Amino acid sequence: MRRLSALIALIALGAAAHGQTFPEPRTLKINERVYVLLGPIQHANRFNQGYMINSTVIVGDKGVILVDSGGSDEVGRHIAAAVRRITDKPVTHVVNTHHHGDHYLGNVAFEGATFISSEMCRRMVLETGPEWLGIMERDIGRKLPGTKPLAAEVTYPEGTRTETLIHGVRVVFWVPRGSHTNGDLLVHLPDDKALVAGDVLVSRVVPTLQDGFVKNWIQTLDEIQALDVAHFVPGHGDLMTLRDVAGLRDAMLGFYSRVKEGFRSGQSEGEIRTSLDLSIWDKLERSYVIGRNINRAYLEIEADSFNE
Ligand SMILES: [Zn+2]
């Protein structure tokens, strides 16, 4: 009896791998072939074990295209198990939306698949992979000996939109000018009216500008709103509507404009921070990134001012 209740407790916590438990994703069905696995939204920690992103599962006639593979080999296998609950078709393609470790360090769990990213993402994975692995290990509090940064081989350059057919699904790989990072790739499924945006879209968490380009990002959000899309899949948080996208765009523009105003009137970053209306972001997860966001926007505006 005691063993039975222990077993039930384990199931309640989520699947176990190597003695570790992972929270289960919430599975959302967009249509017969597109599903979203909504992961936890907190920063990587020892409870979520580095599982804190959304993944999208696109089931084609002969195989699965998976967008974003998680923050470690174990998380990748956890996501693979969630995919198997949707379909028994194999994962043949894995798309990496950008080089932040929480989104792609799970690639190793899908060895043999075709990996796809932007050209710049591939470069960044090769350059920053070990550093990102170190960040994940620090945040979850243990080593990840089975995790290797695996860079995509099929890549697309900045400023391109490439339409292709994979397993009967029309897919557009869109690499906008660097927005959340210098190598974002968005997956547009025109026939499904869906856009998988990586962290260019986020809900319930503060957008992270640390590696970003604020002006480009606002521009990309404008372009996103021009698409004929009904289902916007963010990198973190719940599915978004067109109105949510507009809200994020307005928040980013308001933030950028106020930092710019502050810069022009000679205020320090600290002074700008106290003058900002951060009521939209303060209540969200990861509000600790706001200070760094101001710093990044400030530097971008300062660099731009030399070119004006
Ligand atoms: Zn990111």
XYZ file of C-alpha atoms and ligand atoms in Angstrom:
309
model
C 0.000 0.000 0.000
C 2.813 2.350 0.903
C 4.543 1.491 -2.361
C 1.361 2.180 -4.272
C 0.940 5.643 -2.768
C 4.605 6.391 -3.442
C 4.002 5.402 -7.049
C 0.967 7.649 -7.288
C 2.991 10.527 -5.809
C 5.653 9.961 -8.434
C 3.123 10.019 -11.255
C 1.653 13.209 -9.842
C 5.066 14.865 -9.944
C 5.673 13.911 -13.534
C 7.756 11.418 -15.421
C 10.988 10.232 -13.863
C 14.301 10.075 -15.723
C 17.575 9.244 -14.061
C 15.846 9.703 -10.717
C 14.793 13.216 -11.728
C 11.205 14.281 -12.120
C 9.989 16.751 -14.681
C 6.744 18.678 -14.655
C 4.363 17.490 -17.351
C 3.494 19.905 -20.153
C -0.051 20.981 -20.823
C -0.937 19.735 -24.307
C -2.997 22.050 -26.487
C -4.448 20.934 -29.774
C -4.603 23.656 -32.431
C -5.942 21.295 -35.095
C -5.623 17.655 -36.228
C -1.895 18.020 -36.899
C -0.562 20.898 -34.770
C -0.148 20.562 -31.011
C 1.604 22.748 -28.449
C 3.313 21.377 -25.349
C 3.131 24.216 -22.848
C 6.020 23.853 -20.407
C 6.514 25.496 -17.008
C 7.212 29.221 -17.164
C 9.573 29.722 -14.216
C 13.273 30.249 -14.803
C 15.335 27.028 -14.869
C 15.543 25.623 -11.322
C 15.859 22.324 -9.483
C 12.096 21.798 -9.545
C 11.617 22.100 -13.294
C 15.121 20.658 -14.024
C 15.574 23.036 -16.956
C 12.189 22.324 -18.496
C 10.612 25.740 -18.993
C 9.732 26.273 -22.643
C 6.931 25.591 -25.089
C 7.447 23.079 -27.875
C 5.299 22.685 -30.953
C 4.538 19.305 -32.482
C 3.612 19.317 -36.169
C 2.422 15.903 -37.288
C 2.923 15.375 -41.025
C 1.949 12.350 -43.077
C 5.232 10.489 -42.497
C 6.815 12.106 -39.465
C 6.894 14.901 -36.915
C 8.454 18.355 -37.045
C 9.272 19.455 -33.489
C 9.945 23.102 -32.726
C 12.273 23.527 -29.701
C 13.724 20.579 -27.843
C 14.244 21.758 -24.244
C 17.175 22.572 -21.961
C 18.992 19.226 -21.594
C 19.147 15.687 -22.981
C 16.775 14.591 -20.213
C 14.277 17.351 -20.968
C 14.536 16.397 -24.647
C 13.597 12.791 -23.789
C 10.780 14.080 -21.585
C 9.454 16.095 -24.548
C 9.911 13.055 -26.837
C 7.706 11.045 -24.461
C 5.049 13.776 -24.619
C 5.220 13.662 -28.439
C 4.678 9.875 -28.359
C 1.454 10.413 -26.443
C 0.226 12.457 -29.429
C 1.495 10.274 -32.294
C 3.653 7.218 -32.920
C 5.231 8.849 -35.996
C 8.969 9.554 -35.586
C 10.406 13.024 -34.980
C 12.330 13.570 -38.232
C 12.872 17.352 -38.052
C 13.797 19.534 -35.077
C 13.668 23.312 -35.447
C 15.616 25.542 -33.056
C 14.046 28.999 -32.738
C 17.226 30.546 -31.239
C 20.462 29.780 -29.387
C 19.266 30.160 -25.771
C 20.072 26.852 -24.080
C 16.613 26.239 -22.621
C 15.266 25.914 -26.196
C 17.781 23.625 -27.936
C 20.067 21.716 -25.536
C 17.550 18.873 -25.800
C 18.596 18.310 -29.453
C 20.776 15.355 -28.385
C 17.633 13.418 -27.522
C 16.648 13.501 -31.215
C 19.901 12.418 -32.840
C 19.326 11.310 -36.408
C 16.728 14.014 -37.046
C 17.337 16.940 -39.403
C 18.102 20.036 -37.328
C 17.036 23.423 -38.669
C 17.848 26.950 -37.454
C 18.934 30.345 -38.703
C 22.540 30.635 -39.893
C 23.361 32.937 -36.997
C 21.766 30.575 -34.470
C 24.075 27.813 -35.678
C 27.071 30.108 -35.198
C 25.899 31.144 -31.754
C 25.345 27.505 -30.690
C 28.923 26.688 -31.720
C 30.231 29.761 -29.887
C 28.095 29.836 -26.745
C 26.996 26.192 -26.361
C 29.391 25.317 -23.512
C 28.522 28.553 -21.727
C 24.780 27.800 -21.989
C 25.309 24.275 -20.744
C 27.114 25.795 -17.727
C 24.207 28.180 -17.112
C 21.684 25.324 -17.141
C 23.849 23.198 -14.816
C 24.225 26.112 -12.398
C 20.508 26.910 -12.417
C 19.342 23.345 -11.813
C 22.182 22.589 -9.394
C 23.796 19.539 -10.974
C 25.887 18.358 -13.911
C 24.329 17.272 -17.198
C 26.903 14.817 -18.553
C 24.640 13.597 -21.377
C 23.958 17.054 -22.790
C 25.982 18.337 -25.750
C 25.234 21.510 -27.681
C 24.188 20.239 -31.099
C 24.096 22.877 -33.860
C 21.658 22.682 -36.782
C 22.971 21.754 -40.216
C 20.137 23.128 -42.319
C 20.207 26.889 -41.883
C 18.565 30.018 -43.291
C 20.128 33.495 -43.518
C 18.833 36.677 -41.912
C 16.144 38.544 -43.775
C 14.682 35.524 -45.574
C 11.372 33.679 -45.679
C 11.625 30.219 -47.214
C 8.564 28.168 -47.998
C 8.961 24.411 -48.070
C 6.850 21.275 -47.861
C 7.715 18.766 -45.129
C 5.644 15.577 -44.819
C 2.832 17.318 -46.696
C 2.824 20.382 -44.379
C 3.480 23.818 -45.860
C 6.094 25.471 -43.643
C 7.652 28.930 -43.955
C 10.961 29.449 -42.148
C 11.200 33.147 -41.415
C 14.444 34.706 -40.188
C 13.715 38.352 -39.345
C 16.381 40.884 -38.481
C 17.790 39.976 -35.057
C 15.022 40.646 -32.521
C 15.033 38.549 -29.313
C 18.511 37.362 -30.364
C 20.677 37.893 -33.432
C 19.483 34.577 -34.904
C 15.751 34.125 -34.384
C 13.805 31.795 -36.630
C 10.006 31.761 -36.694
C 7.920 28.937 -38.117
C 4.832 30.019 -40.016
C 2.268 27.390 -40.952
C 0.061 29.267 -43.446
C -2.490 26.462 -43.925
C -2.884 26.083 -40.165
C -2.953 29.841 -39.532
C -0.298 29.282 -36.882
C 2.971 31.026 -36.060
C 5.570 29.485 -33.766
C 7.627 32.452 -32.674
C 10.209 31.278 -30.129
C 10.877 34.052 -27.629
C 10.059 36.823 -30.095
C 6.646 36.277 -28.516
C 6.223 35.638 -24.805
C 3.249 35.747 -22.478
C 3.169 35.684 -18.684
C 6.914 36.400 -18.567
C 8.826 39.632 -19.144
C 10.506 39.623 -22.587
C 14.273 39.271 -22.220
C 16.219 41.924 -24.113
C 19.647 40.856 -22.881
C 20.761 39.535 -26.285
C 18.124 41.443 -28.213
C 17.647 44.394 -30.520
C 14.718 46.444 -29.333
C 14.015 48.455 -32.483
C 14.179 45.390 -34.750
C 12.013 43.467 -32.316
C 9.264 46.096 -32.440
C 9.489 45.992 -36.259
C 9.192 42.186 -36.233
C 6.140 42.413 -33.972
C 4.572 44.761 -36.549
C 5.301 42.234 -39.294
C 3.866 39.407 -37.199
C 0.613 41.335 -36.852
C 0.372 41.604 -40.644
C 0.292 37.801 -41.072
C -2.936 35.912 -41.558
C -2.524 33.954 -38.323
C -4.970 33.005 -35.596
C -2.727 30.941 -33.286
C 0.399 32.623 -31.978
C 2.686 30.248 -30.084
C 5.109 32.050 -27.753
C 8.369 30.579 -26.443
C 7.062 30.834 -22.891
C 3.536 31.187 -21.534
C 0.044 30.685 -22.924
C -1.013 30.834 -26.558
C -1.528 34.403 -27.724
C -4.124 36.225 -29.796
C -3.537 39.060 -32.237
C -4.562 41.412 -29.434
C -1.911 39.951 -27.120
C 0.713 40.459 -29.828
C -0.387 44.088 -30.206
C -0.186 44.480 -26.420
C 3.366 43.142 -26.341
C 4.343 45.439 -29.213
C 2.870 48.481 -27.450
C 4.605 47.580 -24.177
C 7.948 47.232 -25.984
C 7.484 50.495 -27.854
C 6.446 52.336 -24.675
C 9.470 50.960 -22.845
C 11.859 51.826 -25.684
C 10.462 55.361 -26.078
C 10.783 56.135 -22.374
C 14.361 54.834 -22.176
C 15.160 56.957 -25.243
C 13.578 60.039 -23.675
C 15.581 59.454 -20.508
C 18.797 59.003 -22.468
C 18.197 62.222 -24.392
C 17.526 64.222 -21.238
C 20.773 62.931 -19.713
C 19.234 60.618 -17.097
C 21.194 57.666 -15.744
C 19.848 54.105 -16.096
C 18.856 54.210 -12.418
C 16.918 57.446 -12.896
C 15.220 56.027 -15.974
C 14.223 52.935 -14.056
C 12.428 54.914 -11.343
C 10.635 57.014 -13.972
C 9.409 54.037 -16.017
C 5.869 52.799 -15.717
C 6.598 49.109 -15.359
C 3.174 48.112 -14.135
C 2.656 45.740 -17.099
C 5.869 43.819 -16.466
C 6.334 44.053 -12.702
C 3.723 41.418 -11.920
C 4.972 38.881 -14.471
C 7.465 36.040 -14.079
C 11.118 37.022 -14.509
C 10.617 40.665 -13.573
C 14.257 40.512 -12.415
C 15.294 40.978 -16.070
C 13.863 44.520 -16.179
C 17.124 46.124 -14.963
C 19.100 44.305 -17.650
C 16.460 45.222 -20.233
C 16.923 48.903 -19.446
C 20.678 48.486 -19.733
C 20.401 46.791 -23.119
C 17.940 49.370 -24.522
C 20.098 52.189 -23.165
C 23.218 50.840 -24.911
C 21.318 50.348 -28.165
C 19.993 53.913 -28.058
C 23.437 55.237 -27.166
C 25.018 53.339 -30.100
C 22.291 54.633 -32.451
C 22.871 58.208 -31.271
C 26.396 58.092 -32.723
C 24.915 57.340 -36.137
C 22.277 60.051 -36.106
Zn 15.309 33.108 -25.320
